[in-house]
Tab-separated table of C-alpha atoms in Angstrom:
chain	number	residue	atom	x	y	z
A	1	MET	CA	266.518	52.441	136.257
A	2	ILE	CA	265.585	49.380	134.199
A	3	GLU	CA	262.298	48.786	135.979
A	4	THR	CA	261.349	52.458	135.743
A	5	ALA	CA	262.150	52.523	132.030
A	6	ARG	CA	260.004	49.493	131.357
A	7	SER	CA	257.153	51.005	133.360
A	8	GLN	CA	257.316	54.032	131.044
A	9	GLY	CA	256.781	51.882	127.959
A	10	THR	CA	260.352	51.446	126.685
A	11	TRP	CA	261.400	48.199	125.016
A	12	CYS	CA	265.156	48.740	125.108
A	13	GLN	CA	267.632	50.955	126.907
A	14	SER	CA	271.334	51.581	127.236
A	15	TYR	CA	273.678	53.516	129.503
A	16	HIS	CA	277.087	54.590	128.169
A	17	LEU	CA	279.686	55.732	130.731
A	18	THR	CA	282.532	57.628	129.102
A	19	PRO	CA	286.052	58.132	130.525
A	20	ALA	CA	287.101	61.778	130.783
A	21	PHE	CA	287.887	63.400	127.415
A	22	ALA	CA	287.078	60.276	125.370
A	23	ARG	CA	284.626	60.181	122.470
A	24	HIS	CA	281.237	58.923	123.546
A	25	SER	CA	281.174	56.183	120.912
A	26	SER	CA	284.758	55.007	121.353
A	27	GLY	CA	285.835	51.512	122.280
A	28	VAL	CA	286.693	52.527	125.864
A	29	VAL	CA	283.116	53.461	126.760
A	30	GLU	CA	281.474	51.141	129.293
A	31	ILE	CA	278.012	50.192	128.030
A	32	TYR	CA	275.095	48.548	129.763
A	33	ALA	CA	272.323	47.478	127.386
A	34	ASP	CA	268.957	45.849	128.006
A	35	GLY	CA	266.240	44.649	125.647
A	36	PHE	CA	268.056	45.147	122.338
A	37	PRO	CA	267.974	42.385	119.696
A	38	LYS	CA	270.883	39.957	120.043
A	39	GLU	CA	271.978	40.647	116.464
A	40	TRP	CA	272.194	44.365	117.224
A	41	LEU	CA	274.179	43.806	120.439
A	42	LYS	CA	276.686	41.728	118.516
A	43	LEU	CA	276.971	44.398	115.817
A	44	TYR	CA	277.223	47.295	118.266
A	45	GLY	CA	279.787	45.360	120.295
A	46	ASP	CA	282.238	45.805	117.423
A	47	PRO	CA	284.246	48.984	118.236
A	48	ALA	CA	284.810	49.632	114.529
A	49	PHE	CA	281.052	49.768	113.912
A	50	ARG	CA	280.192	51.640	117.112
A	51	ALA	CA	282.752	54.350	116.301
A	52	PHE	CA	280.374	55.665	113.623
A	53	ASP	CA	277.365	56.019	115.931
A	54	PRO	CA	277.046	59.837	115.906
A	55	LEU	CA	274.175	60.177	118.393
A	56	PRO	CA	276.108	60.126	121.698
A	57	ASP	CA	278.523	62.875	120.632
A	58	GLN	CA	275.713	64.848	118.993
A	59	VAL	CA	273.502	64.822	122.086
A	60	ILE	CA	276.324	65.539	124.536
A	61	ALA	CA	277.485	68.450	122.369
A	62	GLN	CA	273.954	69.906	122.132
A	63	GLY	CA	273.450	69.499	125.877
A	64	ARG	CA	269.808	68.525	125.632
A	65	THR	CA	267.608	65.476	125.319
A	66	MET	CA	266.662	64.686	121.739
A	67	THR	CA	264.592	62.074	119.970
A	68	TRP	CA	266.577	59.619	117.878
A	69	LEU	CA	264.964	60.984	114.733
A	70	GLU	CA	265.758	64.593	115.648
A	71	ALA	CA	269.390	63.792	116.418
A	72	LYS	CA	269.701	61.795	113.198
A	73	ASP	CA	268.241	64.637	111.118
A	74	GLU	CA	270.669	67.142	112.667
A	75	VAL	CA	273.643	64.891	111.912
A	76	LEU	CA	272.575	64.424	108.285
A	77	ALA	CA	271.866	68.149	107.882
A	78	LYS	CA	275.514	68.944	108.569
A	79	GLY	CA	276.523	67.271	105.324
A	80	ASN	CA	279.759	65.402	104.593
A	81	VAL	CA	278.436	62.406	106.506
A	82	PRO	CA	280.810	59.412	106.322
A	83	PRO	CA	279.369	56.405	104.469
A	84	GLN	CA	279.946	54.328	107.617
A	85	THR	CA	277.574	56.621	109.517
A	86	VAL	CA	274.947	56.279	106.793
A	87	GLU	CA	275.384	52.518	107.074
A	88	TYR	CA	274.981	52.797	110.851
A	89	PHE	CA	271.629	54.566	110.422
A	90	GLU	CA	270.466	51.986	107.877
A	91	LYS	CA	271.346	49.035	110.106
A	92	SER	CA	269.865	50.604	113.241
A	93	HIS	CA	266.610	51.206	111.353
A	94	ALA	CA	266.626	47.597	110.117
A	95	ALA	CA	267.048	46.462	113.741
A	96	GLY	CA	263.884	48.350	114.707
A	97	LEU	CA	265.682	51.232	116.428
A	98	VAL	CA	263.513	54.011	115.029
A	99	HIS	CA	261.682	55.761	117.854
A	100	GLY	CA	263.439	56.709	121.045
A	101	VAL	CA	265.150	59.398	123.071
A	102	ALA	CA	268.798	60.150	123.767
A	103	ILE	CA	269.668	61.810	127.073
A	104	PRO	CA	272.985	63.552	127.892
A	105	LEU	CA	274.197	63.030	131.454
A	106	TYR	CA	276.881	65.122	133.134
A	107	GLY	CA	278.996	64.551	136.219
A	108	PRO	CA	282.010	66.026	138.042
A	109	ASN	CA	285.545	65.606	136.661
A	110	TYR	CA	284.159	65.195	133.131
A	111	ARG	CA	282.485	61.885	133.998
A	112	ASN	CA	279.753	62.264	131.421
A	113	ALA	CA	277.410	59.611	130.112
A	114	TYR	CA	274.632	58.995	127.640
A	115	ALA	CA	271.350	57.171	128.147
A	116	SER	CA	269.173	55.914	125.322
A	117	TYR	CA	265.618	54.538	125.464
A	118	GLY	CA	263.642	52.921	122.668
A	119	PHE	CA	259.864	53.139	122.214
A	120	VAL	CA	257.615	51.182	119.883
A	121	ASP	CA	255.845	54.314	118.648
A	122	GLU	CA	256.943	57.883	118.010
A	123	VAL	CA	257.633	59.836	121.188
A	124	SER	CA	258.005	63.550	121.960
A	125	ILE	CA	260.528	65.224	124.245
A	126	ASP	CA	257.577	66.848	126.010
A	127	ASP	CA	256.080	63.453	126.853
A	128	LYS	CA	255.640	62.959	130.591
A	129	ARG	CA	257.287	59.548	130.297
A	130	VAL	CA	260.413	61.136	128.845
A	131	ARG	CA	260.620	63.640	131.695
A	132	THR	CA	260.470	60.733	134.128
A	133	LEU	CA	263.272	58.943	132.290
A	134	ILE	CA	265.445	62.069	132.318
A	135	ALA	CA	265.022	62.441	136.091
A	136	VAL	CA	265.755	58.785	136.826
A	137	ALA	CA	268.732	58.549	134.447
A	138	SER	CA	270.255	61.734	135.885
A	139	ALA	CA	269.877	60.511	139.467
A	140	THR	CA	271.329	57.097	138.586
A	141	HIS	CA	274.303	58.668	136.826
A	142	ARG	CA	275.082	60.929	139.802
A	143	ARG	CA	274.965	57.900	142.107
A	144	ILE	CA	277.307	55.942	139.852
A	145	VAL	CA	279.795	58.811	139.581
A	146	ASP	CA	279.750	59.295	143.361
A	147	PHE	CA	280.561	55.629	143.768
A	148	LEU	CA	283.357	55.697	141.183
A	149	ASN	CA	284.956	58.617	143.014
A	150	GLN	CA	285.151	56.609	146.235
A	151	PRO	CA	288.408	54.756	146.995
A	152	VAL	CA	288.392	50.975	146.741
A	153	ASP	CA	289.115	49.894	150.309
A	154	HIS	CA	287.696	46.399	150.582
A	155	HIS	CA	287.649	43.038	148.830
A	156	ILE	CA	284.491	41.331	147.606
A	157	ALA	CA	284.653	37.565	147.202
A	158	LEU	CA	282.436	35.958	144.566
A	159	SER	CA	282.088	32.325	143.616
A	160	ASN	CA	282.703	31.283	140.018
A	161	ARG	CA	278.952	30.950	139.476
A	162	GLU	CA	278.289	34.396	140.927
A	163	ARG	CA	280.870	35.829	138.537
A	164	GLU	CA	279.171	34.067	135.627
A	165	VAL	CA	275.800	35.514	136.598
A	166	LEU	CA	277.321	38.974	137.080
A	167	PHE	CA	278.912	38.757	133.638
A	168	GLY	CA	275.525	37.842	132.182
A	169	ILE	CA	274.010	40.868	133.900
A	170	SER	CA	276.740	43.081	132.446
A	171	ARG	CA	275.860	41.833	128.965
A	172	GLY	CA	272.262	42.916	129.421
A	173	HIS	CA	270.875	39.376	129.629
A	174	SER	CA	267.627	38.684	131.463
A	175	ASN	CA	267.443	36.065	134.214
A	176	ASN	CA	265.891	33.631	131.743
A	177	GLU	CA	268.680	34.207	129.230
A	178	ILE	CA	271.366	33.742	131.892
A	179	ALA	CA	269.649	30.547	133.039
A	180	SER	CA	269.674	29.193	129.484
A	181	LEU	CA	273.337	30.073	128.977
A	182	LEU	CA	274.440	28.504	132.278
A	183	GLY	CA	272.106	25.523	132.202
A	184	ILE	CA	270.385	26.346	135.480
A	185	SER	CA	266.844	27.389	136.388
A	186	PRO	CA	265.620	31.024	136.294
A	187	GLU	CA	264.763	30.685	139.979
A	188	THR	CA	268.358	29.793	140.760
A	189	VAL	CA	269.559	32.791	138.749
A	190	SER	CA	267.167	35.021	140.693
A	191	THR	CA	268.723	33.758	143.932
A	192	TYR	CA	272.210	34.536	142.644
A	193	VAL	CA	271.126	38.014	141.532
A	194	LYS	CA	269.752	38.810	144.988
A	195	ARG	CA	272.963	37.518	146.546
A	196	LEU	CA	275.038	39.680	144.204
A	197	PHE	CA	273.005	42.782	144.992
A	198	ALA	CA	273.592	42.171	148.713
A	199	LYS	CA	277.343	41.596	148.328
A	200	LEU	CA	277.786	44.580	146.027
A	201	GLU	CA	275.464	46.770	148.093
A	202	THR	CA	273.414	47.849	145.104
A	203	ARG	CA	269.746	47.869	144.161
A	204	ASP	CA	269.887	47.397	140.396
A	205	ARG	CA	271.668	45.654	137.554
A	206	ILE	CA	273.483	48.738	136.294
A	207	GLY	CA	274.912	49.392	139.758
A	208	ALA	CA	276.018	45.753	139.958
A	209	THR	CA	277.735	46.024	136.583
A	210	ILE	CA	279.564	49.245	137.449
A	211	LYS	CA	280.747	47.872	140.793
A	212	GLY	CA	281.765	44.599	139.188
A	213	LEU	CA	283.918	46.502	136.704
A	214	LYS	CA	285.448	48.790	139.321
A	215	PHE	CA	286.357	45.940	141.651
A	216	GLY	CA	287.765	43.876	138.783
A	217	LEU	CA	285.203	41.125	139.311
A	218	ILE	CA	284.292	41.048	135.615
A	219	HIS	CA	285.723	42.378	132.369
A	220	VAL	CA	283.495	43.223	129.404
């Protein structure tokens, strides 16, 4: 999903997997983020701040893909907007999160999710790139939900270093960023990533994160 998103011209993306019946911006949502500024990740990582992000609930409730600007305008048009939500919009704009699309994703047993992709320039829902992102995000979400519905019937052993790399992946860090944090070379990180994908039987970083969480290999 990450590679496809980048090939469509996005500069940041996130996938939010919500437990059944929970709010889509609550502290229990599992989030995978890639490409966002570090300052924004730190801010959004605060559950108290994230609770006032209205876009996930807005898009899921509408049941359709929307641009960030369209979703924002609809939220503000309702009136009685909490000051914390206004602050959220101001800080997201300051972080460069202006143009993008928000995609609702639905699965069985109320396992719904939300995908968000940022673009440098204004984008339309009718854009061919957006249609591609919708298809890929939907397919990825169905695959993740199918996996989560499977019983855990085997143990996966990871070394301490593999767990460190997997945790870095779960935080949305690139191989270069993980290498810098761990004091090893990017090439070594790449080797660990390939090894993790093989052990976890996945093809991408989001799949590795979800499996790592399900098997209790990491906690984020």
